[in-house]
Amino acid sequence: MAKKRKHIETQPSVPLKKDESSTQRPKRTLLGWKDKVEEKEKDSPIFKNREKVLVTCSRRIKYRYRHLMLNLVSLLPHCKKDNKVESKESKGATLNELVELKNCSSCLFFECRKQKDLYLWMAKSPNGPSVKFLVNAVHTMEELKLTGNNLKGSRPILTFSTNFDKDPHWKLLKEIITQIFGIPKDHRKAKPYHDHVFVFSIVDDHIWFRNYQISVPHNETDKVDRGGLDKMTLVEVGPRFCLNPIKIFGGSFGGPTLYENPLYISPNQIRALEKRKKAGKYAKKIKAKTRRKMHEQSNPLEPDEFADMWKE
């Protein structure tokens, strides 16, 4: 028979004291260790750009201007497209609400009037500032059919002419453009490398926009070394447009006027002058006709001596 084991009296379990100096094990989540992630977010000195741009347009916009807006949407992966907005006096309040609902910090609003004139609003919401431009010399990607091509979602290199550092209003415009057109580094839709360039240059107090692809030779024997920019070339991609600044406001879509362009002439005034010139040509013709009649009446022709002979 098997022998019975001796019964050992169990001693009462004494709870172990936890060392205050020992660190507790962090809680684990689906994304990793919770405490470690929080510490990294708190201690990280890197600035994270959370810029988001709302892109929208007004109703009854022309197809050409709508294609320009869609080209910019394809170039800016950090933007959000929204439905059309009625271009009335209260458009500023509605646009600010849309920007807040979409969790954006900036807005590009394409406003078309009389199906002829295109105005572009660049605004920082909700505190401003905002700029109103008249858009001229519009050429979309579909019209140009250029040979350049860049990857969708890649980050651009922003280049500005030296004129932007002369006057304070140009410096302000440069800062607004860099914040709106500069794609954040760690954005989920953006690619982590650069393959095209946005060029902003000032000529005749107008801002001219161009988009170029950085083309590099891909042959293994002809690799480009670091700093070898001589072998790189720029090929234009598009689109093209020209911005004529009208006013800079202190708030978002309104507020106190910080700058007003003294050289700006509205397209309505230009069309009115052209009509007056055409009307002036017609008036000159009428004046010449009446002057000719008055001259004929004051200087009658002498009667022809041979007229009676011909009648007989």
mmCIF file of C-alpha atoms in Angstrom:
data_model
loop_
_atom_site.group_PDB
_atom_site.id
_atom_site.type_symbol
_atom_site.label_atom_id
_atom_site.label_comp_id
_atom_site.label_asym_id
_atom_site.label_seq_id
_atom_site.Cartn_x
_atom_site.Cartn_y
_atom_site.Cartn_z
ATOM 1 C CA MET A 1 0.000 0.000 0.000
ATOM 2 C CA ALA A 2 1.083 3.548 -0.705
ATOM 3 C CA LYS A 3 2.131 5.566 2.265
ATOM 4 C CA LYS A 4 0.270 8.730 3.148
ATOM 5 C CA ARG A 5 2.184 11.945 2.818
ATOM 6 C CA LYS A 6 2.707 13.957 5.939
ATOM 7 C CA HIS A 7 0.452 16.980 6.193
ATOM 8 C CA ILE A 8 2.514 20.176 6.436
ATOM 9 C CA GLU A 9 0.804 23.022 8.156
ATOM 10 C CA THR A 10 0.477 25.958 5.833
ATOM 11 C CA GLN A 11 1.868 29.171 7.189
ATOM 12 C CA PRO A 12 -0.259 32.294 6.839
ATOM 13 C CA SER A 13 0.750 34.214 3.711
ATOM 14 C CA VAL A 14 2.193 37.636 4.492
ATOM 15 C CA PRO A 15 1.676 40.283 1.794
ATOM 16 C CA LEU A 16 4.954 41.485 0.364
ATOM 17 C CA LYS A 17 5.699 45.165 0.670
ATOM 18 C CA LYS A 18 6.140 46.932 -2.636
ATOM 19 C CA ASP A 19 9.236 49.007 -3.023
ATOM 20 C CA GLU A 20 8.353 52.583 -3.609
ATOM 21 C CA SER A 21 11.498 53.015 -5.668
ATOM 22 C CA SER A 22 10.554 50.198 -8.098
ATOM 23 C CA THR A 23 8.657 51.363 -11.156
ATOM 24 C CA GLN A 24 5.274 49.870 -11.878
ATOM 25 C CA ARG A 25 4.719 48.011 -15.082
ATOM 26 C CA PRO A 26 2.913 50.240 -17.602
ATOM 27 C CA LYS A 27 -0.448 49.240 -18.954
ATOM 28 C CA ARG A 28 -0.368 47.650 -22.341
ATOM 29 C CA THR A 29 -2.808 48.726 -25.066
ATOM 30 C CA LEU A 30 -3.340 47.885 -28.713
ATOM 31 C CA LEU A 31 -1.009 50.728 -29.693
ATOM 32 C CA GLY A 32 1.743 49.665 -27.304
ATOM 33 C CA TRP A 33 2.727 50.657 -23.781
ATOM 34 C CA LYS A 34 0.454 53.459 -22.661
ATOM 35 C CA ASP A 35 2.812 55.268 -20.277
ATOM 36 C CA LYS A 36 5.760 55.143 -22.690
ATOM 37 C CA VAL A 37 3.724 56.668 -25.511
ATOM 38 C CA GLU A 38 2.544 59.482 -23.252
ATOM 39 C CA GLU A 39 6.103 60.183 -22.085
ATOM 40 C CA LYS A 40 7.341 60.337 -25.672
ATOM 41 C CA GLU A 41 4.554 62.754 -26.651
ATOM 42 C CA LYS A 42 5.267 64.980 -23.663
ATOM 43 C CA ASP A 43 9.038 65.006 -23.966
ATOM 44 C CA SER A 44 9.318 65.223 -27.773
ATOM 45 C CA PRO A 45 10.629 68.678 -28.733
ATOM 46 C CA ILE A 46 9.699 68.200 -32.433
ATOM 47 C CA PHE A 47 6.997 70.571 -33.681
ATOM 48 C CA LYS A 48 4.147 68.779 -35.445
ATOM 49 C CA ASN A 49 2.470 70.739 -38.218
ATOM 50 C CA ARG A 50 -1.258 70.041 -38.108
ATOM 51 C CA GLU A 51 -2.214 72.420 -40.909
ATOM 52 C CA LYS A 52 -5.387 71.514 -42.844
ATOM 53 C CA VAL A 53 -6.838 73.586 -45.666
ATOM 54 C CA LEU A 54 -10.483 73.773 -46.709
ATOM 55 C CA VAL A 55 -10.927 74.283 -50.477
ATOM 56 C CA THR A 56 -14.326 75.360 -51.787
ATOM 57 C CA CYS A 57 -15.885 77.604 -54.420
ATOM 58 C CA SER A 58 -18.959 79.696 -55.076
ATOM 59 C CA ARG A 59 -22.006 78.660 -57.059
ATOM 60 C CA ARG A 60 -22.250 79.250 -60.822
ATOM 61 C CA ILE A 61 -18.484 78.973 -61.201
ATOM 62 C CA LYS A 62 -17.074 78.602 -64.706
ATOM 63 C CA TYR A 63 -15.801 75.156 -65.719
ATOM 64 C CA ARG A 64 -12.280 76.482 -66.381
ATOM 65 C CA TYR A 65 -11.972 77.918 -62.884
ATOM 66 C CA ARG A 66 -13.421 74.727 -61.390
ATOM 67 C CA HIS A 67 -10.695 72.701 -63.127
ATOM 68 C CA LEU A 68 -8.082 75.050 -61.651
ATOM 69 C CA MET A 69 -9.499 74.409 -58.182
ATOM 70 C CA LEU A 70 -9.409 70.638 -58.744
ATOM 71 C CA ASN A 71 -5.783 70.882 -59.900
ATOM 72 C CA LEU A 72 -4.865 72.597 -56.628
ATOM 73 C CA VAL A 73 -6.783 69.930 -54.682
ATOM 74 C CA SER A 74 -4.694 67.232 -56.372
ATOM 75 C CA LEU A 75 -1.477 69.120 -55.518
ATOM 76 C CA LEU A 76 -2.354 69.621 -51.830
ATOM 77 C CA PRO A 77 -2.932 66.283 -50.048
ATOM 78 C CA HIS A 78 -3.602 68.035 -46.717
ATOM 79 C CA CYS A 79 -6.679 69.857 -48.054
ATOM 80 C CA LYS A 80 -10.363 69.010 -47.693
ATOM 81 C CA LYS A 81 -12.853 69.757 -50.462
ATOM 82 C CA ASP A 82 -16.367 70.911 -49.600
ATOM 83 C CA ASN A 83 -19.612 71.786 -51.385
ATOM 84 C CA LYS A 84 -20.249 75.088 -53.111
ATOM 85 C CA VAL A 85 -21.106 78.164 -51.033
ATOM 86 C CA GLU A 86 -23.358 81.030 -52.043
ATOM 87 C CA SER A 87 -21.234 84.142 -52.552
ATOM 88 C CA LYS A 88 -23.176 86.725 -50.545
ATOM 89 C CA GLU A 89 -22.245 89.283 -47.913
ATOM 90 C CA SER A 90 -22.637 86.635 -45.185
ATOM 91 C CA LYS A 91 -20.254 84.161 -46.844
ATOM 92 C CA GLY A 92 -17.558 84.901 -44.240
ATOM 93 C CA ALA A 93 -19.632 83.556 -41.341
ATOM 94 C CA THR A 94 -20.655 80.409 -43.228
ATOM 95 C CA LEU A 95 -17.096 79.719 -44.356
ATOM 96 C CA ASN A 96 -15.747 80.127 -40.831
ATOM 97 C CA GLU A 97 -18.334 77.613 -39.609
ATOM 98 C CA LEU A 98 -17.370 75.171 -42.361
ATOM 99 C CA VAL A 99 -13.683 75.525 -41.491
ATOM 100 C CA GLU A 100 -14.458 74.792 -37.846
ATOM 101 C CA LEU A 101 -16.670 71.792 -38.701
ATOM 102 C CA LYS A 102 -14.009 70.300 -40.985
ATOM 103 C CA ASN A 103 -11.350 70.812 -38.281
ATOM 104 C CA CYS A 104 -9.232 72.986 -40.585
ATOM 105 C CA SER A 105 -7.078 76.021 -39.886
ATOM 106 C CA SER A 106 -7.009 77.696 -43.331
ATOM 107 C CA CYS A 107 -9.318 78.202 -46.277
ATOM 108 C CA LEU A 108 -9.010 78.698 -50.052
ATOM 109 C CA PHE A 109 -12.258 80.106 -51.454
ATOM 110 C CA PHE A 110 -12.707 80.557 -55.226
ATOM 111 C CA GLU A 111 -15.367 83.201 -55.856
ATOM 112 C CA CYS A 112 -16.638 83.680 -59.423
ATOM 113 C CA ARG A 113 -18.632 86.782 -60.380
ATOM 114 C CA LYS A 114 -20.586 87.351 -63.606
ATOM 115 C CA GLN A 115 -19.078 84.048 -64.848
ATOM 116 C CA LYS A 116 -16.068 86.094 -65.964
ATOM 117 C CA ASP A 117 -14.002 87.251 -62.979
ATOM 118 C CA LEU A 118 -12.339 84.879 -60.500
ATOM 119 C CA TYR A 119 -11.395 86.026 -56.991
ATOM 120 C CA LEU A 120 -9.350 83.909 -54.594
ATOM 121 C CA TRP A 121 -9.614 84.268 -50.809
ATOM 122 C CA MET A 122 -6.767 82.970 -48.616
ATOM 123 C CA ALA A 123 -7.815 83.072 -44.970
ATOM 124 C CA LYS A 124 -6.511 81.837 -41.640
ATOM 125 C CA SER A 125 -9.460 80.880 -39.479
ATOM 126 C CA PRO A 126 -10.831 81.962 -37.065
ATOM 127 C CA ASN A 127 -8.630 84.952 -36.150
ATOM 128 C CA GLY A 128 -7.229 85.925 -39.556
ATOM 129 C CA PRO A 129 -5.577 87.461 -41.456
ATOM 130 C CA SER A 130 -7.141 87.014 -44.891
ATOM 131 C CA VAL A 131 -6.224 88.153 -48.402
ATOM 132 C CA LYS A 132 -8.368 88.761 -51.470
ATOM 133 C CA PHE A 133 -6.782 88.228 -54.918
ATOM 134 C CA LEU A 134 -7.929 88.703 -58.482
ATOM 135 C CA VAL A 135 -6.866 85.657 -60.514
ATOM 136 C CA ASN A 136 -5.615 86.279 -64.049
ATOM 137 C CA ALA A 137 -3.844 84.267 -66.780
ATOM 138 C CA VAL A 138 -5.392 80.929 -65.765
ATOM 139 C CA HIS A 139 -4.037 77.800 -67.510
ATOM 140 C CA THR A 140 -5.062 74.391 -66.164
ATOM 141 C CA MET A 141 -3.205 71.093 -66.533
ATOM 142 C CA GLU A 142 -5.704 69.867 -69.131
ATOM 143 C CA GLU A 143 -5.108 72.915 -71.338
ATOM 144 C CA LEU A 144 -1.316 72.998 -71.166
ATOM 145 C CA LYS A 145 -0.542 69.273 -71.693
ATOM 146 C CA LEU A 146 3.024 69.691 -70.453
ATOM 147 C CA THR A 147 5.590 66.894 -70.331
ATOM 148 C CA GLY A 148 6.322 67.194 -66.593
ATOM 149 C CA ASN A 149 4.826 64.724 -64.150
ATOM 150 C CA ASN A 150 5.117 64.394 -60.369
ATOM 151 C CA LEU A 151 3.878 61.790 -57.941
ATOM 152 C CA LYS A 152 0.533 62.588 -56.368
ATOM 153 C CA GLY A 153 0.868 63.468 -52.691
ATOM 154 C CA SER A 154 4.582 64.253 -52.708
ATOM 155 C CA ARG A 155 5.771 67.288 -50.769
ATOM 156 C CA PRO A 156 6.820 70.382 -52.753
ATOM 157 C CA ILE A 157 9.760 72.730 -52.218
ATOM 158 C CA LEU A 158 8.479 76.318 -51.892
ATOM 159 C CA THR A 159 10.659 78.976 -53.519
ATOM 160 C CA PHE A 160 10.043 82.733 -53.392
ATOM 161 C CA SER A 161 11.660 85.606 -55.244
ATOM 162 C CA THR A 162 13.715 88.146 -53.309
ATOM 163 C CA ASN A 163 10.979 90.781 -53.755
ATOM 164 C CA PHE A 164 8.982 89.164 -50.955
ATOM 165 C CA ASP A 165 11.441 90.507 -48.350
ATOM 166 C CA LYS A 166 11.173 94.183 -49.324
ATOM 167 C CA ASP A 167 7.792 95.415 -48.061
ATOM 168 C CA PRO A 168 5.840 94.265 -44.976
ATOM 169 C CA HIS A 169 2.706 93.320 -46.931
ATOM 170 C CA TRP A 170 4.769 91.020 -49.179
ATOM 171 C CA LYS A 171 6.302 89.407 -46.071
ATOM 172 C CA LEU A 172 2.814 88.776 -44.689
ATOM 173 C CA LEU A 173 1.694 87.245 -47.997
ATOM 174 C CA LYS A 174 4.775 85.027 -48.036
ATOM 175 C CA GLU A 175 3.976 83.701 -44.559
ATOM 176 C CA ILE A 176 0.330 83.001 -45.474
ATOM 177 C CA ILE A 177 1.348 81.188 -48.666
ATOM 178 C CA THR A 178 3.957 79.058 -46.862
ATOM 179 C CA GLN A 179 1.442 77.984 -44.233
ATOM 180 C CA ILE A 180 -1.264 77.097 -46.782
ATOM 181 C CA PHE A 181 0.829 75.528 -49.578
ATOM 182 C CA GLY A 182 3.444 73.915 -47.326
ATOM 183 C CA ILE A 183 2.432 70.269 -46.858
ATOM 184 C CA PRO A 184 3.029 68.911 -43.309
ATOM 185 C CA LYS A 185 5.906 66.475 -42.953
ATOM 186 C CA ASP A 186 4.132 63.574 -41.218
ATOM 187 C CA HIS A 187 0.753 63.891 -42.923
ATOM 188 C CA ARG A 188 -0.897 60.531 -43.573
ATOM 189 C CA LYS A 189 -1.642 61.286 -47.256
ATOM 190 C CA ALA A 190 1.718 62.919 -48.025
ATOM 191 C CA LYS A 191 4.729 61.081 -49.422
ATOM 192 C CA PRO A 192 7.980 61.532 -47.451
ATOM 193 C CA TYR A 193 10.102 62.986 -50.275
ATOM 194 C CA HIS A 194 10.231 65.979 -52.634
ATOM 195 C CA ASP A 195 9.956 65.726 -56.409
ATOM 196 C CA HIS A 196 8.477 69.079 -57.476
ATOM 197 C CA VAL A 197 8.844 72.808 -56.788
ATOM 198 C CA PHE A 198 6.255 75.555 -56.245
ATOM 199 C CA VAL A 199 7.643 78.864 -57.543
ATOM 200 C CA PHE A 200 6.125 82.178 -56.391
ATOM 201 C CA SER A 201 7.620 85.243 -58.071
ATOM 202 C CA ILE A 202 6.596 88.922 -58.061
ATOM 203 C CA VAL A 203 6.519 90.683 -61.449
ATOM 204 C CA ASP A 204 4.683 94.021 -61.918
ATOM 205 C CA ASP A 205 3.178 93.757 -58.399
ATOM 206 C CA HIS A 206 1.569 90.424 -59.323
ATOM 207 C CA ILE A 207 2.326 86.983 -57.859
ATOM 208 C CA TRP A 208 2.999 84.421 -60.597
ATOM 209 C CA PHE A 209 2.646 80.708 -59.730
ATOM 210 C CA ARG A 210 4.502 77.890 -61.497
ATOM 211 C CA ASN A 211 4.887 74.192 -60.686
ATOM 212 C CA TYR A 212 8.024 72.313 -61.833
ATOM 213 C CA GLN A 213 9.047 68.669 -61.615
ATOM 214 C CA ILE A 214 12.586 67.845 -60.435
ATOM 215 C CA SER A 215 13.841 65.384 -63.025
ATOM 216 C CA VAL A 216 16.959 63.351 -62.188
ATOM 217 C CA PRO A 217 18.773 60.867 -64.510
ATOM 218 C CA HIS A 218 18.076 57.294 -63.380
ATOM 219 C CA ASN A 219 20.896 55.421 -65.114
ATOM 220 C CA GLU A 220 23.065 53.418 -62.731
ATOM 221 C CA THR A 221 26.242 54.722 -64.336
ATOM 222 C CA ASP A 222 25.017 58.313 -64.145
ATOM 223 C CA LYS A 223 23.905 58.589 -60.523
ATOM 224 C CA VAL A 224 23.652 62.050 -59.026
ATOM 225 C CA ASP A 225 25.929 62.705 -56.077
ATOM 226 C CA ARG A 226 24.914 64.823 -53.129
ATOM 227 C CA GLY A 227 25.184 68.422 -54.213
ATOM 228 C CA GLY A 228 25.347 67.566 -57.911
ATOM 229 C CA LEU A 229 22.602 69.942 -59.013
ATOM 230 C CA ASP A 230 24.059 70.434 -62.494
ATOM 231 C CA LYS A 231 22.561 67.163 -63.695
ATOM 232 C CA MET A 232 19.083 67.959 -62.330
ATOM 233 C CA THR A 233 16.572 69.728 -64.569
ATOM 234 C CA LEU A 234 13.171 71.333 -64.018
ATOM 235 C CA VAL A 235 10.211 70.405 -66.204
ATOM 236 C CA GLU A 236 6.981 72.380 -65.872
ATOM 237 C CA VAL A 237 3.914 70.456 -64.736
ATOM 238 C CA GLY A 238 1.218 73.098 -64.303
ATOM 239 C CA PRO A 239 -1.149 74.710 -63.552
ATOM 240 C CA ARG A 240 -0.345 78.391 -64.140
ATOM 241 C CA PHE A 241 -2.071 81.433 -62.721
ATOM 242 C CA CYS A 242 -1.381 85.007 -61.641
ATOM 243 C CA LEU A 243 -2.578 86.604 -58.388
ATOM 244 C CA ASN A 244 -3.248 90.327 -58.152
ATOM 245 C CA PRO A 245 -3.589 91.293 -54.448
ATOM 246 C CA ILE A 246 -6.547 93.577 -53.737
ATOM 247 C CA LYS A 247 -6.833 93.868 -49.933
ATOM 248 C CA ILE A 248 -5.412 92.309 -46.788
ATOM 249 C CA PHE A 249 -7.849 92.101 -43.877
ATOM 250 C CA GLY A 250 -7.050 91.707 -40.193
ATOM 251 C CA GLY A 251 -9.772 89.085 -39.580
ATOM 252 C CA SER A 252 -11.019 85.986 -41.334
ATOM 253 C CA PHE A 253 -12.960 87.037 -44.482
ATOM 254 C CA GLY A 254 -13.274 90.577 -43.156
ATOM 255 C CA GLY A 255 -12.194 92.927 -40.427
ATOM 256 C CA PRO A 256 -9.960 95.998 -40.505
ATOM 257 C CA THR A 257 -8.090 96.663 -43.753
ATOM 258 C CA LEU A 258 -4.344 96.221 -43.233
ATOM 259 C CA TYR A 259 -3.317 96.905 -46.841
ATOM 260 C CA GLU A 260 -5.065 98.077 -50.010
ATOM 261 C CA ASN A 261 -3.462 97.903 -53.442
ATOM 262 C CA PRO A 262 -3.409 101.437 -54.936
ATOM 263 C CA LEU A 263 -2.696 100.092 -58.460
ATOM 264 C CA TYR A 264 -5.705 97.757 -58.547
ATOM 265 C CA ILE A 265 -8.377 98.424 -61.174
ATOM 266 C CA SER A 266 -11.491 96.272 -61.054
ATOM 267 C CA PRO A 267 -12.454 94.376 -64.221
ATOM 268 C CA ASN A 268 -15.822 96.171 -64.228
ATOM 269 C CA GLN A 269 -14.048 99.505 -64.672
ATOM 270 C CA ILE A 270 -11.900 98.065 -67.475
ATOM 271 C CA ARG A 271 -14.983 96.801 -69.317
ATOM 272 C CA ALA A 272 -16.727 100.175 -68.845
ATOM 273 C CA LEU A 273 -13.731 101.995 -70.345
ATOM 274 C CA GLU A 274 -13.734 99.642 -73.335
ATOM 275 C CA LYS A 275 -17.444 100.320 -73.900
ATOM 276 C CA ARG A 276 -16.837 104.051 -73.767
ATOM 277 C CA LYS A 277 -14.091 103.738 -76.345
ATOM 278 C CA LYS A 278 -16.388 101.791 -78.669
ATOM 279 C CA ALA A 279 -19.182 104.323 -78.099
ATOM 280 C CA GLY A 280 -16.667 107.108 -78.786
ATOM 281 C CA LYS A 281 -15.891 105.666 -82.229
ATOM 282 C CA TYR A 282 -19.601 105.623 -83.115
ATOM 283 C CA ALA A 283 -20.027 109.187 -81.840
ATOM 284 C CA LYS A 284 -17.080 110.333 -83.973
ATOM 285 C CA LYS A 285 -18.726 108.840 -87.068
ATOM 286 C CA ILE A 286 -22.002 110.660 -86.368
ATOM 287 C CA LYS A 287 -20.197 113.969 -85.760
ATOM 288 C CA ALA A 288 -18.289 113.606 -89.026
ATOM 289 C CA LYS A 289 -21.524 112.885 -90.891
ATOM 290 C CA THR A 290 -23.317 115.949 -89.482
ATOM 291 C CA ARG A 291 -20.225 118.092 -90.147
ATOM 292 C CA ARG A 292 -20.250 116.946 -93.770
ATOM 293 C CA LYS A 293 -23.938 117.859 -94.173
ATOM 294 C CA MET A 294 -23.394 121.295 -92.644
ATOM 295 C CA HIS A 295 -20.496 121.874 -95.024
ATOM 296 C CA GLU A 296 -22.624 120.880 -98.037
ATOM 297 C CA GLN A 297 -25.389 123.264 -96.967
ATOM 298 C CA SER A 298 -23.029 126.178 -96.401
ATOM 299 C CA ASN A 299 -21.123 125.573 -99.649
ATOM 300 C CA PRO A 300 -23.689 124.626 -102.337
ATOM 301 C CA LEU A 301 -22.405 123.495 -105.703
ATOM 302 C CA GLU A 302 -22.774 125.770 -108.757
ATOM 303 C CA PRO A 303 -25.482 124.709 -111.248
ATOM 304 C CA ASP A 304 -24.150 122.717 -114.158
ATOM 305 C CA GLU A 305 -24.490 124.514 -117.530
ATOM 306 C CA PHE A 306 -24.753 121.315 -119.519
ATOM 307 C CA ALA A 307 -27.383 119.686 -117.293
ATOM 308 C CA ASP A 308 -30.298 121.139 -119.269
ATOM 309 C CA MET A 309 -28.788 120.063 -122.541
ATOM 310 C CA TRP A 310 -28.561 116.466 -121.386
ATOM 311 C CA LYS A 311 -32.184 116.546 -120.245
ATOM 312 C CA GLU A 312 -33.342 117.652 -123.709
#
